[in-house]
PDB file of C-alpha atoms in Angstrom:
ATOM      1  CA  LEU U   1      13.061  13.295-106.621  1.00 57.00           C
ATOM      2  CA  PRO U   2       9.656  14.973-106.222  1.00 65.00           C
ATOM      3  CA  VAL U   3      11.268  18.426-106.302  1.00 75.00           C
ATOM      4  CA  ASN U   4      12.663  17.654-109.772  1.00 79.00           C
ATOM      5  CA  LEU U   5       9.249  16.546-111.030  1.00 79.00           C
ATOM      6  CA  TRP U   6       7.576  19.967-110.722  1.00 82.00           C
ATOM      7  CA  PRO U   7       9.303  21.510-113.754  1.00 85.00           C
ATOM      8  CA  TYR U   8       8.640  18.323-115.735  1.00 82.00           C
ATOM      9  CA  ALA U   9       4.934  18.395-114.816  1.00 83.00           C
ATOM     10  CA  ALA U  10       4.699  22.119-115.539  1.00 87.00           C
ATOM     11  CA  ILE U  11       6.137  21.644-119.054  1.00 88.00           C
ATOM     12  CA  VAL U  12       3.801  18.726-119.771  1.00 85.00           C
ATOM     13  CA  TYR U  13       0.673  20.473-118.567  1.00 85.00           C
ATOM     14  CA  GLY U  14       1.765  23.702-120.228  1.00 90.00           C
ATOM     15  CA  GLY U  15       1.899  21.796-123.525  1.00 87.00           C
ATOM     16  CA  VAL U  16      -1.556  20.349-122.915  1.00 87.00           C
ATOM     17  CA  VAL U  17      -3.013  23.780-122.114  1.00 89.00           C
ATOM     18  CA  TRP U  18      -1.242  25.315-125.152  1.00 88.00           C
ATOM     19  CA  THR U  19      -2.674  22.726-127.578  1.00 85.00           C
ATOM     20  CA  THR U  20      -6.124  22.876-125.951  1.00 85.00           C
ATOM     21  CA  VAL U  21      -6.667  26.604-125.460  1.00 87.00           C
ATOM     22  CA  ILE U  22      -4.100  28.759-127.257  1.00 87.00           C
ATOM     23  CA  ASP U  23      -3.098  26.910-130.434  1.00 84.00           C
ATOM     24  CA  LYS U  24      -5.755  24.190-130.726  1.00 83.00           C
ATOM     25  CA  HIS U  25      -4.429  21.001-132.273  1.00 84.00           C
ATOM     26  CA  VAL U  26      -6.271  17.787-131.421  1.00 82.00           C
ATOM     27  CA  GLY U  27      -3.549  15.491-132.785  1.00 80.00           C
ATOM     28  CA  ILE U  28      -0.661  17.011-130.850  1.00 82.00           C
ATOM     29  CA  ASN U  29      -2.802  17.325-127.750  1.00 83.00           C
ATOM     30  CA  MET U  30      -3.557  13.584-127.857  1.00 82.00           C
ATOM     31  CA  ALA U  31       0.136  12.782-128.453  1.00 83.00           C
ATOM     32  CA  ILE U  32       1.519  14.573-125.382  1.00 84.00           C
ATOM     33  CA  MET U  33       0.353  12.328-122.549  1.00 85.00           C
ATOM     34  CA  PRO U  34       1.224   8.954-124.153  1.00 86.00           C
ATOM     35  CA  GLY U  35       4.675  10.364-125.023  1.00 87.00           C
ATOM     36  CA  VAL U  36       5.184  11.462-121.430  1.00 88.00           C
ATOM     37  CA  ALA U  37       3.888   8.086-120.217  1.00 88.00           C
ATOM     38  CA  ALA U  38       6.429   6.291-122.427  1.00 90.00           C
ATOM     39  CA  ILE U  39       9.323   8.383-121.100  1.00 89.00           C
ATOM     40  CA  THR U  40       8.158   7.825-117.521  1.00 89.00           C
ATOM     41  CA  LEU U  41       7.863   4.074-118.080  1.00 91.00           C
ATOM     42  CA  PHE U  42      11.404   3.897-119.509  1.00 93.00           C
ATOM     43  CA  LEU U  43      12.774   5.874-116.547  1.00 90.00           C
ATOM     44  CA  SER U  44      10.844   3.673-114.095  1.00 90.00           C
ATOM     45  CA  ALA U  45      12.273   0.522-115.679  1.00 92.00           C
ATOM     46  CA  LEU U  46      15.775   1.984-115.423  1.00 92.00           C
ATOM     47  CA  MET U  47      15.242   2.855-111.751  1.00 90.00           C
ATOM     48  CA  ILE U  48      14.028  -0.683-110.987  1.00 89.00           C
ATOM     49  CA  LEU U  49      17.050  -2.236-112.733  1.00 90.00           C
ATOM     50  CA  ARG U  50      19.509   0.083-110.941  1.00 89.00           C
ATOM     51  CA  HIS U  51      17.902  -0.365-107.498  1.00 85.00           C
ATOM     52  CA  ARG U  52      20.034  -3.412-106.655  1.00 86.00           C
ATOM     53  CA  GLU U  53      23.337  -4.718-107.928  1.00 88.00           C
ATOM     54  CA  LYS U  54      21.543  -7.806-109.272  1.00 88.00           C
ATOM     55  CA  PRO U  55      17.795  -7.329-109.888  1.00 88.00           C
ATOM     56  CA  ARG U  56      15.472 -10.055-108.639  1.00 88.00           C
ATOM     57  CA  PRO U  57      13.465 -11.953-111.280  1.00 88.00           C
ATOM     58  CA  ALA U  58      10.260 -10.075-110.438  1.00 88.00           C
ATOM     59  CA  GLU U  59      12.074  -6.743-110.829  1.00 90.00           C
ATOM     60  CA  LEU U  60      13.560  -7.796-114.150  1.00 91.00           C
ATOM     61  CA  ALA U  61      10.145  -8.926-115.401  1.00 91.00           C
ATOM     62  CA  ALA U  62       8.544  -5.664-114.221  1.00 90.00           C
ATOM     63  CA  ALA U  63      11.215  -3.612-116.021  1.00 92.00           C
ATOM     64  CA  ILE U  64      10.721  -5.613-119.233  1.00 93.00           C
ATOM     65  CA  THR U  65       6.952  -5.142-118.972  1.00 92.00           C
ATOM     66  CA  MET U  66       7.427  -1.387-118.497  1.00 92.00           C
ATOM     67  CA  VAL U  67       9.708  -1.145-121.522  1.00 94.00           C
ATOM     68  CA  ILE U  68       7.222  -3.060-123.713  1.00 92.00           C
ATOM     69  CA  PHE U  69       4.344  -0.963-122.439  1.00 91.00           C
ATOM     70  CA  GLY U  70       6.446   2.183-122.995  1.00 91.00           C
ATOM     71  CA  LEU U  71       7.136   1.143-126.594  1.00 91.00           C
ATOM     72  CA  ALA U  72       3.397   0.659-127.131  1.00 88.00           C
ATOM     73  CA  GLN U  73       2.751   4.083-125.634  1.00 87.00           C
ATOM     74  CA  LEU U  74       5.497   5.595-127.791  1.00 86.00           C
ATOM     75  CA  THR U  75       3.642   4.664-130.953  1.00 84.00           C
ATOM     76  CA  ALA U  76       0.802   7.024-129.955  1.00 78.00           C
ATOM     77  CA  PRO U  77       2.783  10.269-130.448  1.00 77.00           C
ATOM     78  CA  GLY U  78       3.552   9.036-133.944  1.00 77.00           C
ATOM     79  CA  ARG U  79      -0.088   8.276-134.800  1.00 76.00           C
ATOM     80  CA  ALA U  80      -1.961  11.018-132.932  1.00 77.00           C
ATOM     81  CA  PRO U  81      -0.678  14.058-134.896  1.00 78.00           C
ATOM     82  CA  LEU U  82      -1.983  12.439-138.105  1.00 77.00           C
ATOM     83  CA  GLN U  83      -5.436  13.512-136.891  1.00 78.00           C
ATOM     84  CA  GLY U  84      -4.510  17.095-137.633  1.00 78.00           C
ATOM     85  CA  PRO U  85      -5.638  20.198-135.810  1.00 82.00           C
ATOM     86  CA  LEU U  86      -9.345  19.325-136.071  1.00 81.00           C
ATOM     87  CA  GLY U  87      -9.098  15.580-135.375  1.00 75.00           C
ATOM     88  CA  GLU U  88      -9.751  13.585-138.544  1.00 81.00           C
ATOM     89  CA  GLU U  89     -12.127  10.771-137.621  1.00 82.00           C
ATOM     90  CA  SER U  90     -10.386   7.840-139.354  1.00 82.00           C
ATOM     91  CA  TYR U  91      -7.047   8.509-137.603  1.00 80.00           C
ATOM     92  CA  ARG U  92      -8.818   9.148-134.326  1.00 80.00           C
ATOM     93  CA  THR U  93     -10.573   5.772-134.616  1.00 82.00           C
ATOM     94  CA  LEU U  94      -7.234   4.048-135.289  1.00 80.00           C
ATOM     95  CA  TYR U  95      -5.688   5.808-132.287  1.00 80.00           C
ATOM     96  CA  VAL U  96      -8.577   4.881-129.971  1.00 81.00           C
ATOM     97  CA  HIS U  97      -8.638   1.238-131.097  1.00 83.00           C
ATOM     98  CA  PHE U  98      -4.904   0.819-130.600  1.00 83.00           C
ATOM     99  CA  ASN U  99      -5.139   2.303-127.107  1.00 81.00           C
ATOM    100  CA  PHE U 100      -8.170   0.114-126.351  1.00 85.00           C
ATOM    101  CA  LEU U 101      -6.084  -2.962-127.204  1.00 83.00           C
ATOM    102  CA  THR U 102      -2.832  -1.998-125.457  1.00 83.00           C
ATOM    103  CA  LEU U 103      -3.667   0.006-122.342  1.00 85.00           C
ATOM    104  CA  PRO U 104      -5.528  -2.660-120.320  1.00 87.00           C
ATOM    105  CA  ALA U 105      -2.863  -5.277-121.022  1.00 86.00           C
ATOM    106  CA  GLY U 106      -0.068  -2.864-120.108  1.00 86.00           C
ATOM    107  CA  TYR U 107      -1.653  -1.729-116.862  1.00 86.00           C
ATOM    108  CA  THR U 108      -2.576  -5.300-115.883  1.00 89.00           C
ATOM    109  CA  GLY U 109       0.951  -6.543-116.566  1.00 87.00           C
ATOM    110  CA  MET U 110       2.514  -3.714-114.567  1.00 86.00           C
ATOM    111  CA  ALA U 111       0.139  -4.254-111.637  1.00 89.00           C
ATOM    112  CA  MET U 112       0.858  -7.963-111.636  1.00 89.00           C
ATOM    113  CA  PHE U 113       4.632  -7.441-111.523  1.00 88.00           C
ATOM    114  CA  VAL U 114       4.361  -4.776-108.819  1.00 87.00           C
ATOM    115  CA  ILE U 115       2.583  -7.398-106.706  1.00 91.00           C
ATOM    116  CA  PHE U 116       5.334  -9.916-107.558  1.00 90.00           C
ATOM    117  CA  MET U 117       7.991  -7.375-106.540  1.00 88.00           C
ATOM    118  CA  LEU U 118       6.236  -6.792-103.208  1.00 89.00           C
ATOM    119  CA  ALA U 119       5.977 -10.558-102.654  1.00 91.00           C
ATOM    120  CA  SER U 120       9.675 -10.932-103.505  1.00 88.00           C
ATOM    121  CA  ASP U 121      10.646  -8.263-100.962  1.00 87.00           C
ATOM    122  CA  LEU U 122       8.445  -9.868 -98.321  1.00 91.00           C
ATOM    123  CA  SER U 123       9.965 -13.269 -99.081  1.00 89.00           C
ATOM    124  CA  GLU U 124      13.496 -11.916 -98.615  1.00 86.00           C
ATOM    125  CA  GLU U 125      12.477 -10.304 -95.327  1.00 88.00           C
ATOM    126  CA  MET U 126      10.933 -13.568 -94.122  1.00 90.00           C
ATOM    127  CA  LYS U 127      14.101 -15.464 -95.058  1.00 87.00           C
ATOM    128  CA  GLY U 128      16.095 -13.032 -92.956  1.00 85.00           C
ATOM    129  CA  LEU U 129      13.764 -13.513 -89.997  1.00 86.00           C
ATOM    130  CA  ALA U 130      14.097 -17.296 -90.318  1.00 89.00           C
ATOM    131  CA  VAL U 131      17.900 -17.324 -90.004  1.00 89.00           C
ATOM    132  CA  GLN U 132      18.693 -14.420 -87.660  1.00 89.00           C
ATOM    133  CA  ASP U 133      17.836 -13.551 -84.109  1.00 84.00           C
ATOM    134  CA  GLN U 134      15.648 -10.439 -84.221  1.00 82.00           C
ATOM    135  CA  LEU U 135      17.136  -8.944 -81.081  1.00 80.00           C
ATOM    136  CA  THR U 136      20.862  -9.380 -81.760  1.00 80.00           C
ATOM    137  CA  ASP U 137      20.956  -9.907 -85.570  1.00 82.00           C
ATOM    138  CA  VAL U 138      23.210 -12.895 -84.900  1.00 86.00           C
ATOM    139  CA  PHE U 139      22.590 -16.065 -86.898  1.00 88.00           C
ATOM    140  CA  ASN U 140      20.353 -18.533 -85.114  1.00 87.00           C
ATOM    141  CA  ARG U 141      20.872 -22.293 -85.321  1.00 87.00           C
ATOM    142  CA  ARG U 142      19.331 -22.505 -88.786  1.00 90.00           C
ATOM    143  CA  GLY U 143      21.320 -19.518 -90.097  1.00 91.00           C
ATOM    144  CA  PHE U 144      24.538 -20.850 -88.615  1.00 89.00           C
ATOM    145  CA  GLY U 145      23.909 -24.219 -90.264  1.00 91.00           C
ATOM    146  CA  GLU U 146      23.326 -22.616 -93.678  1.00 91.00           C
ATOM    147  CA  GLN U 147      26.413 -20.407 -93.417  1.00 90.00           C
ATOM    148  CA  ALA U 148      28.510 -23.335 -92.168  1.00 91.00           C
ATOM    149  CA  ALA U 149      27.392 -25.491 -95.107  1.00 93.00           C
ATOM    150  CA  ARG U 150      28.341 -22.705 -97.563  1.00 92.00           C
ATOM    151  CA  ALA U 151      31.717 -22.147 -95.891  1.00 92.00           C
ATOM    152  CA  TYR U 152      32.446 -25.884 -95.892  1.00 92.00           C
ATOM    153  CA  ALA U 153      31.483 -26.209 -99.585  1.00 94.00           C
ATOM    154  CA  THR U 154      33.698 -23.253-100.496  1.00 93.00           C
ATOM    155  CA  ALA U 155      36.603 -24.641 -98.453  1.00 93.00           C
ATOM    156  CA  ARG U 156      36.306 -28.033-100.167  1.00 93.00           C
ATOM    157  CA  ARG U 157      36.141 -26.432-103.612  1.00 94.00           C
ATOM    158  CA  VAL U 158      39.352 -24.412-103.062  1.00 94.00           C
ATOM    159  CA  SER U 159      41.043 -27.061-100.871  1.00 93.00           C
ATOM    160  CA  LEU U 160      41.351 -24.956 -97.707  1.00 91.00           C
ATOM    161  CA  PRO U 161      40.814 -26.074 -94.117  1.00 91.00           C
ATOM    162  CA  VAL U 162      37.787 -24.953 -92.082  1.00 88.00           C
ATOM    163  CA  SER U 163      37.776 -24.212 -88.369  1.00 88.00           C
ATOM    164  CA  VAL U 164      34.940 -23.710 -85.938  1.00 85.00           C
ATOM    165  CA  ILE U 165      35.435 -21.970 -82.605  1.00 86.00           C
ATOM    166  CA  MET U 166      32.801 -22.463 -79.961  1.00 81.00           C
ATOM    167  CA  SER U 167      32.565 -20.927 -76.544  1.00 82.00           C
ATOM    168  CA  ASP U 168      30.307 -21.552 -73.611  1.00 80.00           C
ATOM    169  CA  ILE U 169      29.778 -18.626 -71.279  1.00 81.00           C
ATOM    170  CA  ASP U 170      28.722 -19.622 -67.779  1.00 84.00           C
ATOM    171  CA  ARG U 171      25.886 -17.686 -66.138  1.00 82.00           C
ATOM    172  CA  PHE U 172      25.145 -15.809 -69.386  1.00 81.00           C
ATOM    173  CA  LYS U 173      21.607 -15.151 -68.159  1.00 83.00           C
ATOM    174  CA  THR U 174      22.994 -12.886 -65.396  1.00 85.00           C
ATOM    175  CA  ILE U 175      24.966 -10.930 -67.975  1.00 82.00           C
ATOM    176  CA  ASN U 176      21.778 -10.436 -69.984  1.00 81.00           C
ATOM    177  CA  ASP U 177      19.807  -9.507 -66.874  1.00 85.00           C
ATOM    178  CA  ASP U 178      22.416  -7.026 -65.637  1.00 86.00           C
ATOM    179  CA  PHE U 179      23.477  -5.421 -68.903  1.00 83.00           C
ATOM    180  CA  GLY U 180      20.618  -6.218 -71.303  1.00 78.00           C
ATOM    181  CA  HIS U 181      20.708  -8.254 -74.478  1.00 68.00           C
TER     182      HIS U 181
END
């Protein structure tokens, strides 16, 4: 929840200010944000996987991408402090090159799977609109046919009978006109 994020953000930015202004240490300063990013990516992946009982393929792929990207980010806190308080150039170059190789791929992969997750949600919504009446939420002809086929297949598999009850209400239009849909 956003309320819970304020102490987290305060601790992170307090650490950045501490290592920038009070106790200057280039290596630790450069390790803080990638470490926080890794933790945030792991938590985001967990939230995506726990959002539904069974995650959709796009959600599973997004969570895997976040974990891989988080692992790449987690290597930075291990490399960055090697720079020391003054920022030794050879370790800094290694740190910058690794980030140059991993960050664009990680962000591109995450963006791609966010789009896939949005498309997946939209697809599910469109499927619902195709089989249910928007006004009453009752299955339309197509939805009834799909449900009937599933029920019949299940009944055949477990050797149980299937029944269909149909009713025809005369002058239903007047009921709708008088009492609404």
